[in-house]
């Protein structure tokens, strides 16, 4: 019996789950996507390709009162990377001893994250750029 290898094209965000659950043997996606999907314990990163580098960027309206991440902690943050942004702001919440309702509120938006502040949904955004 001859088994032919095939290629499957998936959205980048789905690749860690398909590989981590054993449905696909190999995938190419971003390290941030693996972390966001919480699949880092289920996949093996064989090679970092060295392109597409990004980092979490925290942004607030330029004309607004918030000027630092410390000032944004405890407020509303919208992101499409709620796991990684949540971990980032948990560190700030702990540092500032924010607990309960005083902690940073992270909300997921899949697209148009930049519009969240001007539409009144958030005080700031956190995105990978």
mmCIF file of C-alpha atoms in Angstrom:
data_model
loop_
_atom_site.group_PDB
_atom_site.id
_atom_site.type_symbol
_atom_site.label_atom_id
_atom_site.label_comp_id
_atom_site.label_asym_id
_atom_site.label_seq_id
_atom_site.Cartn_x
_atom_site.Cartn_y
_atom_site.Cartn_z
ATOM 1 C CA UNK A 1 0.000 0.000 0.000
ATOM 2 C CA UNK A 2 1.348 3.389 -0.993
ATOM 3 C CA UNK A 3 0.528 6.375 1.189
ATOM 4 C CA UNK A 4 0.968 9.743 -0.413
ATOM 5 C CA UNK A 5 1.859 12.704 1.785
ATOM 6 C CA UNK A 6 -0.414 15.660 1.279
ATOM 7 C CA UNK A 7 -0.404 19.315 2.171
ATOM 8 C CA UNK A 8 -3.187 20.969 4.104
ATOM 9 C CA UNK A 9 -3.527 24.720 4.300
ATOM 10 C CA UNK A 10 -5.005 25.987 7.556
ATOM 11 C CA UNK A 11 -5.320 29.367 9.242
ATOM 12 C CA UNK A 12 -2.181 30.050 11.291
ATOM 13 C CA UNK A 13 -4.185 30.085 14.537
ATOM 14 C CA UNK A 14 -5.454 26.527 13.925
ATOM 15 C CA UNK A 15 -2.092 24.898 13.222
ATOM 16 C CA UNK A 16 -0.933 24.385 16.850
ATOM 17 C CA UNK A 17 -4.139 22.538 17.732
ATOM 18 C CA UNK A 18 -4.042 20.263 14.682
ATOM 19 C CA UNK A 19 -0.374 19.429 15.291
ATOM 20 C CA UNK A 20 -0.678 19.227 19.082
ATOM 21 C CA UNK A 21 -3.643 16.840 18.886
ATOM 22 C CA UNK A 22 -1.888 14.641 16.327
ATOM 23 C CA UNK A 23 -4.152 15.342 13.347
ATOM 24 C CA UNK A 24 -1.259 16.857 11.393
ATOM 25 C CA UNK A 25 2.388 15.823 11.667
ATOM 26 C CA UNK A 26 4.056 19.138 10.859
ATOM 27 C CA UNK A 27 3.017 22.753 10.695
ATOM 28 C CA UNK A 28 4.462 26.204 10.186
ATOM 29 C CA UNK A 29 3.083 29.010 12.316
ATOM 30 C CA UNK A 30 4.233 31.731 14.688
ATOM 31 C CA UNK A 31 5.613 31.131 18.166
ATOM 32 C CA UNK A 32 3.063 33.649 19.508
ATOM 33 C CA UNK A 33 0.247 31.588 17.974
ATOM 34 C CA UNK A 34 1.509 28.460 19.742
ATOM 35 C CA UNK A 35 1.585 30.298 23.075
ATOM 36 C CA UNK A 36 -1.826 31.893 22.536
ATOM 37 C CA UNK A 37 -3.379 28.492 21.808
ATOM 38 C CA UNK A 38 -1.767 27.041 24.967
ATOM 39 C CA UNK A 39 -0.311 24.198 22.910
ATOM 40 C CA UNK A 40 3.375 24.682 23.819
ATOM 41 C CA UNK A 41 3.326 21.474 25.894
ATOM 42 C CA UNK A 42 1.830 19.498 22.992
ATOM 43 C CA UNK A 43 4.079 20.521 20.094
ATOM 44 C CA UNK A 44 7.809 20.505 19.498
ATOM 45 C CA UNK A 45 9.304 23.536 17.845
ATOM 46 C CA UNK A 46 11.935 22.051 15.565
ATOM 47 C CA UNK A 47 13.157 25.241 13.934
ATOM 48 C CA UNK A 48 12.613 28.949 14.359
ATOM 49 C CA UNK A 49 12.564 30.370 10.854
ATOM 50 C CA UNK A 50 13.809 33.806 11.864
ATOM 51 C CA UNK A 51 11.246 35.972 10.095
ATOM 52 C CA UNK A 52 7.945 37.510 11.071
ATOM 53 C CA UNK A 53 9.183 38.726 14.435
ATOM 54 C CA UNK A 54 6.643 40.538 16.557
ATOM 55 C CA UNK A 55 6.100 41.678 20.120
ATOM 56 C CA UNK A 56 3.129 42.640 22.239
ATOM 57 C CA UNK A 57 2.375 46.302 21.672
ATOM 58 C CA UNK A 58 0.173 48.145 24.148
ATOM 59 C CA UNK A 59 -1.533 51.205 22.726
ATOM 60 C CA UNK A 60 -3.842 53.883 24.083
ATOM 61 C CA UNK A 61 -5.470 56.889 22.418
ATOM 62 C CA UNK A 62 -2.811 59.530 21.830
ATOM 63 C CA UNK A 63 -4.951 62.372 23.176
ATOM 64 C CA UNK A 64 -6.191 60.410 26.206
ATOM 65 C CA UNK A 65 -5.118 60.646 29.845
ATOM 66 C CA UNK A 66 -3.349 57.253 29.943
ATOM 67 C CA UNK A 67 0.355 57.544 29.110
ATOM 68 C CA UNK A 68 1.929 54.419 30.653
ATOM 69 C CA UNK A 69 1.189 50.715 30.967
ATOM 70 C CA UNK A 70 1.007 51.216 34.724
ATOM 71 C CA UNK A 71 -1.837 53.705 34.212
ATOM 72 C CA UNK A 72 -3.622 51.259 31.875
ATOM 73 C CA UNK A 73 -3.453 48.409 34.407
ATOM 74 C CA UNK A 74 -6.836 47.964 36.050
ATOM 75 C CA UNK A 75 -8.669 49.346 33.032
ATOM 76 C CA UNK A 76 -10.294 47.724 29.960
ATOM 77 C CA UNK A 77 -7.964 46.222 27.331
ATOM 78 C CA UNK A 78 -9.143 44.709 24.048
ATOM 79 C CA UNK A 79 -6.978 42.246 22.118
ATOM 80 C CA UNK A 80 -7.082 39.325 19.735
ATOM 81 C CA UNK A 81 -4.404 37.654 21.915
ATOM 82 C CA UNK A 82 -6.318 37.411 25.179
ATOM 83 C CA UNK A 83 -4.123 34.672 26.692
ATOM 84 C CA UNK A 84 -0.819 36.497 26.160
ATOM 85 C CA UNK A 85 -2.225 39.959 26.927
ATOM 86 C CA UNK A 86 -3.905 38.497 30.003
ATOM 87 C CA UNK A 87 -0.610 37.031 31.240
ATOM 88 C CA UNK A 88 1.132 40.362 30.616
ATOM 89 C CA UNK A 89 -1.440 42.366 32.565
ATOM 90 C CA UNK A 90 -1.630 39.763 35.355
ATOM 91 C CA UNK A 91 2.004 40.663 36.029
ATOM 92 C CA UNK A 92 1.110 44.354 36.235
ATOM 93 C CA UNK A 93 -1.951 43.644 38.386
ATOM 94 C CA UNK A 94 0.220 41.694 40.834
ATOM 95 C CA UNK A 95 2.912 44.376 40.848
ATOM 96 C CA UNK A 96 0.299 47.058 41.588
ATOM 97 C CA UNK A 97 -1.604 44.768 43.997
ATOM 98 C CA UNK A 98 -4.824 45.010 41.990
ATOM 99 C CA UNK A 99 -7.387 42.373 42.960
ATOM 100 C CA UNK A 100 -11.020 41.525 42.227
ATOM 101 C CA UNK A 101 -12.858 44.180 40.229
ATOM 102 C CA UNK A 102 -9.764 46.410 40.279
ATOM 103 C CA UNK A 103 -7.832 43.972 38.014
ATOM 104 C CA UNK A 104 -7.323 44.655 34.320
ATOM 105 C CA UNK A 105 -10.278 43.517 32.209
ATOM 106 C CA UNK A 106 -9.161 41.697 29.045
ATOM 107 C CA UNK A 107 -11.711 41.297 26.258
ATOM 108 C CA UNK A 108 -11.301 39.407 22.992
ATOM 109 C CA UNK A 109 -12.018 40.999 19.629
ATOM 110 C CA UNK A 110 -11.004 39.037 16.526
ATOM 111 C CA UNK A 111 -10.569 41.982 14.202
ATOM 112 C CA UNK A 112 -10.707 45.771 14.188
ATOM 113 C CA UNK A 113 -8.976 45.851 17.551
ATOM 114 C CA UNK A 114 -7.720 49.369 16.833
ATOM 115 C CA UNK A 115 -11.318 50.648 16.713
ATOM 116 C CA UNK A 116 -12.090 49.452 20.267
ATOM 117 C CA UNK A 117 -11.002 52.641 22.028
ATOM 118 C CA UNK A 118 -12.755 55.070 19.705
ATOM 119 C CA UNK A 119 -15.952 53.000 19.926
ATOM 120 C CA UNK A 120 -15.880 53.033 23.732
ATOM 121 C CA UNK A 121 -15.134 49.335 24.222
ATOM 122 C CA UNK A 122 -11.661 49.773 25.719
ATOM 123 C CA UNK A 123 -9.219 52.133 27.387
ATOM 124 C CA UNK A 124 -6.327 50.527 25.496
ATOM 125 C CA UNK A 125 -5.411 47.640 23.225
ATOM 126 C CA UNK A 126 -2.775 44.935 23.243
ATOM 127 C CA UNK A 127 -1.701 43.422 19.941
ATOM 128 C CA UNK A 128 1.271 41.679 18.404
ATOM 129 C CA UNK A 129 2.990 43.826 15.790
#
